[in-house]
Coordinates of C-alpha atoms and ligand atoms in Angstrom, one line a residue:
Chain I
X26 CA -6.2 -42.3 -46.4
X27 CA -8.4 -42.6 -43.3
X28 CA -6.7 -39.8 -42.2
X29 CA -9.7 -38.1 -43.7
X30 CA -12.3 -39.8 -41.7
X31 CA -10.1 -39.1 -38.5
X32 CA -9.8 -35.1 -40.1
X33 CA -13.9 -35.3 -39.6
X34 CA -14.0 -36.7 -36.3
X35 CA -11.4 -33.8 -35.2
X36 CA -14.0 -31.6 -37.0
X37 CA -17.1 -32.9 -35.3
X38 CA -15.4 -32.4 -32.0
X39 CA -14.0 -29.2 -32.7
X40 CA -17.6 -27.9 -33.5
X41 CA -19.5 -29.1 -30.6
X42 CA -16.9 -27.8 -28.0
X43 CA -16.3 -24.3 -29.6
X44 CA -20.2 -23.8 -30.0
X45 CA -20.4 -25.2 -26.6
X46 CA -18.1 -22.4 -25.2
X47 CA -19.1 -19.9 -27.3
X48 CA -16.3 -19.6 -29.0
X49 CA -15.4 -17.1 -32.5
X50 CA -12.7 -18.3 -33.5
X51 CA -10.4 -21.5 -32.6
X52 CA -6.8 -20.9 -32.0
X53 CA -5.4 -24.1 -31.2
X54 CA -6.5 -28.0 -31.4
X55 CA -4.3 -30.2 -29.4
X56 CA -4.1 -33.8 -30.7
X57 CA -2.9 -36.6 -28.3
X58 CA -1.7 -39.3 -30.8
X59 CA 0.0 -43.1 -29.6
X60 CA 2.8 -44.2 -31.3
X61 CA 0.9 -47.1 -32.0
X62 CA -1.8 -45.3 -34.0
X63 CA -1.8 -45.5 -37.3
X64 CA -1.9 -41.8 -38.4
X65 CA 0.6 -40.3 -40.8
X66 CA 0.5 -36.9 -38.9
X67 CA 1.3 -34.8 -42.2
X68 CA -1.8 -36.3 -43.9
X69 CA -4.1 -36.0 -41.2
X70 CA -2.8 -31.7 -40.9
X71 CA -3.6 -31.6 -44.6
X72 CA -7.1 -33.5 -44.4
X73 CA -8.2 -31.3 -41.4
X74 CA -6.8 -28.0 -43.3
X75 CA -9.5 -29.4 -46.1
X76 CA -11.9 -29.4 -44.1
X77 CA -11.3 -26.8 -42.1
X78 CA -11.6 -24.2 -45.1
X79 CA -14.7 -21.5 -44.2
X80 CA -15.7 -22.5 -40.7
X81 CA -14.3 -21.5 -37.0
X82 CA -11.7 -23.7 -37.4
X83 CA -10.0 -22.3 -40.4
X84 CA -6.6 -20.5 -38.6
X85 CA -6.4 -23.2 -35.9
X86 CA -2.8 -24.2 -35.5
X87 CA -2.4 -28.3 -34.5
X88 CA 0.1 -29.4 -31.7
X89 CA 0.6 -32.7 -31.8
X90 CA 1.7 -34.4 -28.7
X91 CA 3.4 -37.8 -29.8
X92 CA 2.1 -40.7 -26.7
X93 CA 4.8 -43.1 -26.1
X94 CA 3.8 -47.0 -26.4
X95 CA 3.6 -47.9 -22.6
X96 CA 3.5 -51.2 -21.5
X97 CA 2.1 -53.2 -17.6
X98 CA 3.4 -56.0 -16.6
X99 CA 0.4 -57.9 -14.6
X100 CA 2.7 -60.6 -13.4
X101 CA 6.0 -58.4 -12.2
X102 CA 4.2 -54.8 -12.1
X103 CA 7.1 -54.3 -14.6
X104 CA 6.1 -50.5 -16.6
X105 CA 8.1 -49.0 -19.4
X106 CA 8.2 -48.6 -23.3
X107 CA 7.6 -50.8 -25.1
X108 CA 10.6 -52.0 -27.4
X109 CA 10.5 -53.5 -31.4
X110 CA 7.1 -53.9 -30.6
X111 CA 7.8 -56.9 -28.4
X112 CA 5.2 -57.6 -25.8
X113 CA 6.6 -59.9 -23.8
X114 CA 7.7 -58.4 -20.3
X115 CA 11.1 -57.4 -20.2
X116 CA 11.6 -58.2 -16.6
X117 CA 10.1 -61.6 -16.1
X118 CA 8.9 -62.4 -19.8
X119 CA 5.2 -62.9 -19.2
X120 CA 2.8 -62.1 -22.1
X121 CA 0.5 -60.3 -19.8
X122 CA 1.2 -56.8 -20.5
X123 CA -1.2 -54.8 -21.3
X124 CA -0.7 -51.4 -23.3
X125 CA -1.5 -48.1 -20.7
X126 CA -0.5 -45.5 -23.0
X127 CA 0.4 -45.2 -27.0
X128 CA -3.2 -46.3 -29.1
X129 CA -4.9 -42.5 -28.3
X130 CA -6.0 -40.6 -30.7
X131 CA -7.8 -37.9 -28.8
X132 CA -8.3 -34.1 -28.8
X133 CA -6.9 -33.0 -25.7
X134 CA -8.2 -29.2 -25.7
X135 CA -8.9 -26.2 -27.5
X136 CA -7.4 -22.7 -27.4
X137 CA -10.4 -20.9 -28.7
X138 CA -11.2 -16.9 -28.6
Chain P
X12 CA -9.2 -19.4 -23.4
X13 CA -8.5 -23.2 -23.2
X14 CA -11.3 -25.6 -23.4
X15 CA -10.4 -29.3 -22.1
X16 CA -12.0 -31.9 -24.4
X17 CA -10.4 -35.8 -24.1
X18 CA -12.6 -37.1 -26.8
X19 CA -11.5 -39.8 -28.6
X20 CA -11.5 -39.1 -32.4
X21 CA -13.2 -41.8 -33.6
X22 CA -15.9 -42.2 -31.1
X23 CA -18.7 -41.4 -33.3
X24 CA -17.6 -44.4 -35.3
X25 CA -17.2 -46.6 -32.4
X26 CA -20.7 -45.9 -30.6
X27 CA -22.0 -47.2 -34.0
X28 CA -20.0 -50.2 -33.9
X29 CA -21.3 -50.9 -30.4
X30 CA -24.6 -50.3 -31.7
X31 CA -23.5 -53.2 -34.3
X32 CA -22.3 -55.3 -32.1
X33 CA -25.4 -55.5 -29.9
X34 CA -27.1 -56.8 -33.2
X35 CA -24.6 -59.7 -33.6
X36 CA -24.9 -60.6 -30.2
X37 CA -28.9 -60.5 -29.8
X38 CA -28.7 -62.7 -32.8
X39 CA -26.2 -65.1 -31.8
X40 CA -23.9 -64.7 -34.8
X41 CA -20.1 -64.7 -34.3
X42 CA -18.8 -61.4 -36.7
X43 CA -15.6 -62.1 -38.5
X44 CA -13.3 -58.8 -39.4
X45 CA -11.3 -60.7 -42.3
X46 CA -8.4 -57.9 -43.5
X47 CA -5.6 -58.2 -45.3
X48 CA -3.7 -56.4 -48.4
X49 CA -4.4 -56.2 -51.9
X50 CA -3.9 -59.8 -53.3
X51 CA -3.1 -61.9 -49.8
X52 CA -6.0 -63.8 -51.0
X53 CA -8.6 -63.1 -48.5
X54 CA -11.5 -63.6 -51.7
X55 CA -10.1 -67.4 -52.1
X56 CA -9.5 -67.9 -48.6
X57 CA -13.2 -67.4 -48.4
X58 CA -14.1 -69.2 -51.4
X59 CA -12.1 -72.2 -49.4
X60 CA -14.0 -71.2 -46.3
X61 CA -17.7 -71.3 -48.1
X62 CA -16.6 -74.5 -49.7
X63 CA -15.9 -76.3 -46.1
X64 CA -18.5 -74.4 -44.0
X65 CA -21.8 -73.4 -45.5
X66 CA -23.1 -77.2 -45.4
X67 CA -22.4 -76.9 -41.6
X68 CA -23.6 -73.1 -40.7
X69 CA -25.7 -70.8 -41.7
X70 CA -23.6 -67.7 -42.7
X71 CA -23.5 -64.7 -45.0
X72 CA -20.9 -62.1 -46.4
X73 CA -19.9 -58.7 -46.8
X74 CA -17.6 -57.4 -49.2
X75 CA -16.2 -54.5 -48.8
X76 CA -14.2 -52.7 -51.7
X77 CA -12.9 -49.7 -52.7
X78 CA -14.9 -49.3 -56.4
X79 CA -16.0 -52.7 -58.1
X80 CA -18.1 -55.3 -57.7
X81 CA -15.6 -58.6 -59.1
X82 CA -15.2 -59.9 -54.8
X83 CA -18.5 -59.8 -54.5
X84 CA -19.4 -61.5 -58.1
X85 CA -16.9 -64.2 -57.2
X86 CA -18.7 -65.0 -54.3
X87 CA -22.2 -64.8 -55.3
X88 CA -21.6 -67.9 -57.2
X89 CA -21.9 -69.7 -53.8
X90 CA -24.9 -70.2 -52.4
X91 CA -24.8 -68.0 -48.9
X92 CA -26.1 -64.5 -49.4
X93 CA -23.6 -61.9 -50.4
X94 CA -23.9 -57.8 -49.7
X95 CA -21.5 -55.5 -51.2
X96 CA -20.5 -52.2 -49.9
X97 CA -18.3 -50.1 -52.1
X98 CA -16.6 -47.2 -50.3
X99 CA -16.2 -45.1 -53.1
X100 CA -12.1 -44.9 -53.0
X101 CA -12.0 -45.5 -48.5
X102 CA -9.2 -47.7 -47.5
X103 CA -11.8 -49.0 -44.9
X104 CA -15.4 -50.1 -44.2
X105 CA -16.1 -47.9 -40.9
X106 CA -19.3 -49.1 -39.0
X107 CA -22.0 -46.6 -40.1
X108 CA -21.4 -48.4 -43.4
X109 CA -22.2 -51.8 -42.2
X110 CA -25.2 -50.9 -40.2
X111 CA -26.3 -49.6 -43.2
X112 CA -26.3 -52.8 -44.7
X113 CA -27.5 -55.3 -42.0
X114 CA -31.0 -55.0 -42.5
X115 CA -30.7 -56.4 -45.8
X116 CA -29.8 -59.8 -44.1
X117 CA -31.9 -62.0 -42.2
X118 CA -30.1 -62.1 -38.9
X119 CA -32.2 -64.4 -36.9
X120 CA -31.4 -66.9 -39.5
X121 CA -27.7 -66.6 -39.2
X122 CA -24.7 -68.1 -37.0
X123 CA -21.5 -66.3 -38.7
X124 CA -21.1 -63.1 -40.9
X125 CA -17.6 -62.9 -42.5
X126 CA -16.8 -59.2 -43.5
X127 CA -14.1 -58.9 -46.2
X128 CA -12.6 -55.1 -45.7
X129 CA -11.1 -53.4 -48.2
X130 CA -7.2 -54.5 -49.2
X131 CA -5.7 -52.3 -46.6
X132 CA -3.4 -53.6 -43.5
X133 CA -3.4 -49.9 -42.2
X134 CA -6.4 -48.3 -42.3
X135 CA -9.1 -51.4 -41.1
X136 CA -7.5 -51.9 -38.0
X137 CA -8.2 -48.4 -36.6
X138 CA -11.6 -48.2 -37.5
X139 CA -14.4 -51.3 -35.2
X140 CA -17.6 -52.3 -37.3
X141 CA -18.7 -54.5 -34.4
X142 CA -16.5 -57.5 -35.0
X143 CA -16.2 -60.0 -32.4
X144 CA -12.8 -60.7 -34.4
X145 CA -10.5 -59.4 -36.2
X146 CA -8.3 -61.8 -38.9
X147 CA -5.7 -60.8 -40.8
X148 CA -4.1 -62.7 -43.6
X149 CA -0.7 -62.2 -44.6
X150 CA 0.8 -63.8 -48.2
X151 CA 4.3 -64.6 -47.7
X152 CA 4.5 -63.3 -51.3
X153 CA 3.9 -59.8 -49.2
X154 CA 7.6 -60.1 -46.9
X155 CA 8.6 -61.2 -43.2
X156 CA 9.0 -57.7 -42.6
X157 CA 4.9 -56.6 -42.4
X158 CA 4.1 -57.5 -38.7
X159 CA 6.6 -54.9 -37.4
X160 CA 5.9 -52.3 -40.4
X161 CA 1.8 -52.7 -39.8
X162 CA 1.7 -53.5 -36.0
X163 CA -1.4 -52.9 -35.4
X164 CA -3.4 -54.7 -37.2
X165 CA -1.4 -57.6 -36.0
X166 CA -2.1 -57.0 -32.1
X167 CA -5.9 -56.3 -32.4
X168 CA -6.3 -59.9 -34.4
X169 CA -6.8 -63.1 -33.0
X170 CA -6.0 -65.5 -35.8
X171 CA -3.1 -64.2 -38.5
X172 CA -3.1 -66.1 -41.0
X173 CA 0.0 -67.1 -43.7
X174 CA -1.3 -67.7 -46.6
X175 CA 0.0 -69.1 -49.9
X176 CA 2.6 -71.2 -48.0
X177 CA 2.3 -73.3 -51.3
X178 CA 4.9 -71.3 -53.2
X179 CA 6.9 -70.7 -49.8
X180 CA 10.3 -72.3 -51.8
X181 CA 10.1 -69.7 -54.1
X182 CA 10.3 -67.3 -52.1
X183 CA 12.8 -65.3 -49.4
X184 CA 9.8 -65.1 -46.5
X185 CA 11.6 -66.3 -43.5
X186 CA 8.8 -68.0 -41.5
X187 CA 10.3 -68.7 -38.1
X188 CA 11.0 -64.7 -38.0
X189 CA 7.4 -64.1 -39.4
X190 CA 6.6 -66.2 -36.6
X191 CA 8.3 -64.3 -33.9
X192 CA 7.6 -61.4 -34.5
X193 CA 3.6 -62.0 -34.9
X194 CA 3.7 -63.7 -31.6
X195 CA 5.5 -60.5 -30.1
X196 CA 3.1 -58.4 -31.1
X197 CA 0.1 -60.7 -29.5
X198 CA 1.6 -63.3 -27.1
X199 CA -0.7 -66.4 -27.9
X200 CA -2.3 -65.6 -31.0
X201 CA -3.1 -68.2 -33.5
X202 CA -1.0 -68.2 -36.5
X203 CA -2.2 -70.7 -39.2
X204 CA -0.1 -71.6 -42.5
X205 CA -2.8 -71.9 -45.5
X206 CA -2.7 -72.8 -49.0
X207 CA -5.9 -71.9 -51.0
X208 CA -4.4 -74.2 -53.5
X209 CA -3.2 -77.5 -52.0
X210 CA -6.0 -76.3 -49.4
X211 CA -3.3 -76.8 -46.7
X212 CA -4.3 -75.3 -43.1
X213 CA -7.9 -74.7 -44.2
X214 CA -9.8 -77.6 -42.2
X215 CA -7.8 -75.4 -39.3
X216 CA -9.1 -72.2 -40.2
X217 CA -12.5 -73.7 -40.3
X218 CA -12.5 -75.5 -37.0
X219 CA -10.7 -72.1 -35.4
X220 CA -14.2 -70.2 -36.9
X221 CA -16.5 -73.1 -36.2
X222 CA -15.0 -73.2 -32.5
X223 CA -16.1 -69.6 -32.3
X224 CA -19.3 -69.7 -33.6
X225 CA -19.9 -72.7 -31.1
X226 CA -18.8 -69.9 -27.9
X227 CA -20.7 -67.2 -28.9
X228 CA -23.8 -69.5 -29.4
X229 CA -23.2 -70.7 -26.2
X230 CA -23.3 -67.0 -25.1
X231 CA -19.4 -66.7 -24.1
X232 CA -17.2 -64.5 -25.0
X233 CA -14.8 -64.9 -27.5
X234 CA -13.2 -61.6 -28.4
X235 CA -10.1 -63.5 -27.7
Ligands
ZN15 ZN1 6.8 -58.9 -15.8

């Protein structure tokens, strides 16, 4: 369950930007999660709505935006997803491609009031 | 109103683990992430790896587990010093916990620090202490079928190692797929086939750690 420590650094960040704007209440707490994170979504909701009990954060609703695994190709300039988790390049099969998108786990913004 | 942020979520734990792995490297030592699952045998691979290695370098570990003390007990009966962090039911050591715990160790003295984490293929591999390296170990008792169910883990490590390819016979572990599919992941990664009881592949897990500890006293880098 390190969905709990990853419910605290939501929390942490949450804090600091709604005290930081002055904010009453928080709305909304948009997540940006890679498909190659490894976060169980529903557990991370229920760890944050934990922690979340008593403070500004309490009614926040959570969008999560799902980041595709994304893939560069530094031999061919080949982009694109990244399929079966195979990192070899699809185009010219080089193993230098390097993930651009799909290992975030960021909060993108807050709706706050 | 909408207030951008962009913060990554686990940055608090990450500026620690920076913080940790200044230490390592002002002290020389090459840090050694060893994960794995419940029962792949990372406790006797180390055992195996004390055995070979603490004649040749000077090296301590850290145990990581989730309530007891029996890892750390087993290796406290070698002779290289032996911390135990218990995480009180966490499926992963996260950095503040080891830089809680490296002043107890006299780094100037030391060349490796091997870091058991807790029996978790998930969880570890999100969460830096300041490794140089991460290795994970994989029984074949465990499936073919983990490097594409815990993917992670297997792209951040350098070294995966098999491990109990002694009973390999006995078992339906298909190692050419395992094979593929780990080298899929991470193009070039080292994949050794151990046996902590024929002691198969464990000169080659020594040399692959002894070859790093060599780099980073030599001040290069060997994240790879
Ligand atoms: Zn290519």
């Amino acid at each position: 369950m390190h969905e709990m420590a990853m419910a605290q650094g939501v929390m942490e960040i949450v804090e600091d930007y709604a005290h930081r704007s002055n904010a009453k209440k928080v709305c909304t707490i948009s997540l940006l999660i890679g498909e190659m994170a490894g976060v169980v979504f529903e557990s991370l909701e229920f760890c944050f709505s934990a922690l979340a009990k008593g403070t500004i954060a309490e009614d926040a609703e959570i969008k999560l935006k799902k980041v595709p695994l994304v893939g560069h190709c530094n031999n061919c300039g080949w982009q694109g997803h990244i399929e079966n988790y195979n990192f070899f390049c699809p185009e010219c099969g080089s193993a230098k491609v390097d993930i651009i998108s799909g290992r975030e786990l960021r909060v993108e913004y807050l709706e706050v009031d | 109103m909408e207030v951008p942020v962009m913060e990554n979520i686990l940055s608090s734990n990450d500026k620690k683990a920076a913080e940790n792995k200044k230490i390592f490297a002002k002290n020389k030592i090459f840090a050694l992430n060893l994960i794995g699952s419940p029962g792949a045998g990372k406790t006797s691979l180390l055992e195996k790896t004390i055995d070979v290695l603490s004649d040749q370098v000077k090296m301590a570990v850290i145990e990581g587990d989730l309530f007891t003390n029996k890892d750390a007990d087993r290796i406290a009966k070698y002779n290289v010093p032996v911390i135990q962090i218990n995480t009180s039911g966490g499926c992963h050591l996260d950095a503040m916990m080891v830089a809680k715990v490296l002043p107890q160790l006299d780094l100037s003295e030391l060349d490796l620090v091997i870091i058991e984490n807790v029996g978790n293929l998930v969880c570890p591999a999100e969460f830096n202490i300041g490794e140089d390296t991460k290795a994970v170990v994989l029984s074949i008792t465990e499936g073919d079928d983990k490097p594409l169910k815990y993917p992670l883990i297997f792209k951040e490590a350098a070294v995966a190692v098999l491990n109990k390819v002694d009973i390999l016979k006995f078992t339906n572990f298909d190692m050419v797929s395992a094979r593929h599919d780990i080298n899929c992941l991470n193009p070039g990664v080292t994949i050794l086939e151990t046996s902590c009881q024929t002691g198969r592949g464990i000169n080659e897990w020594c040399s692959w750690i002894k070859e790093r500890i060599n780099s980073k006293k030599n001040g290069c880098n060997n994240n790879g």
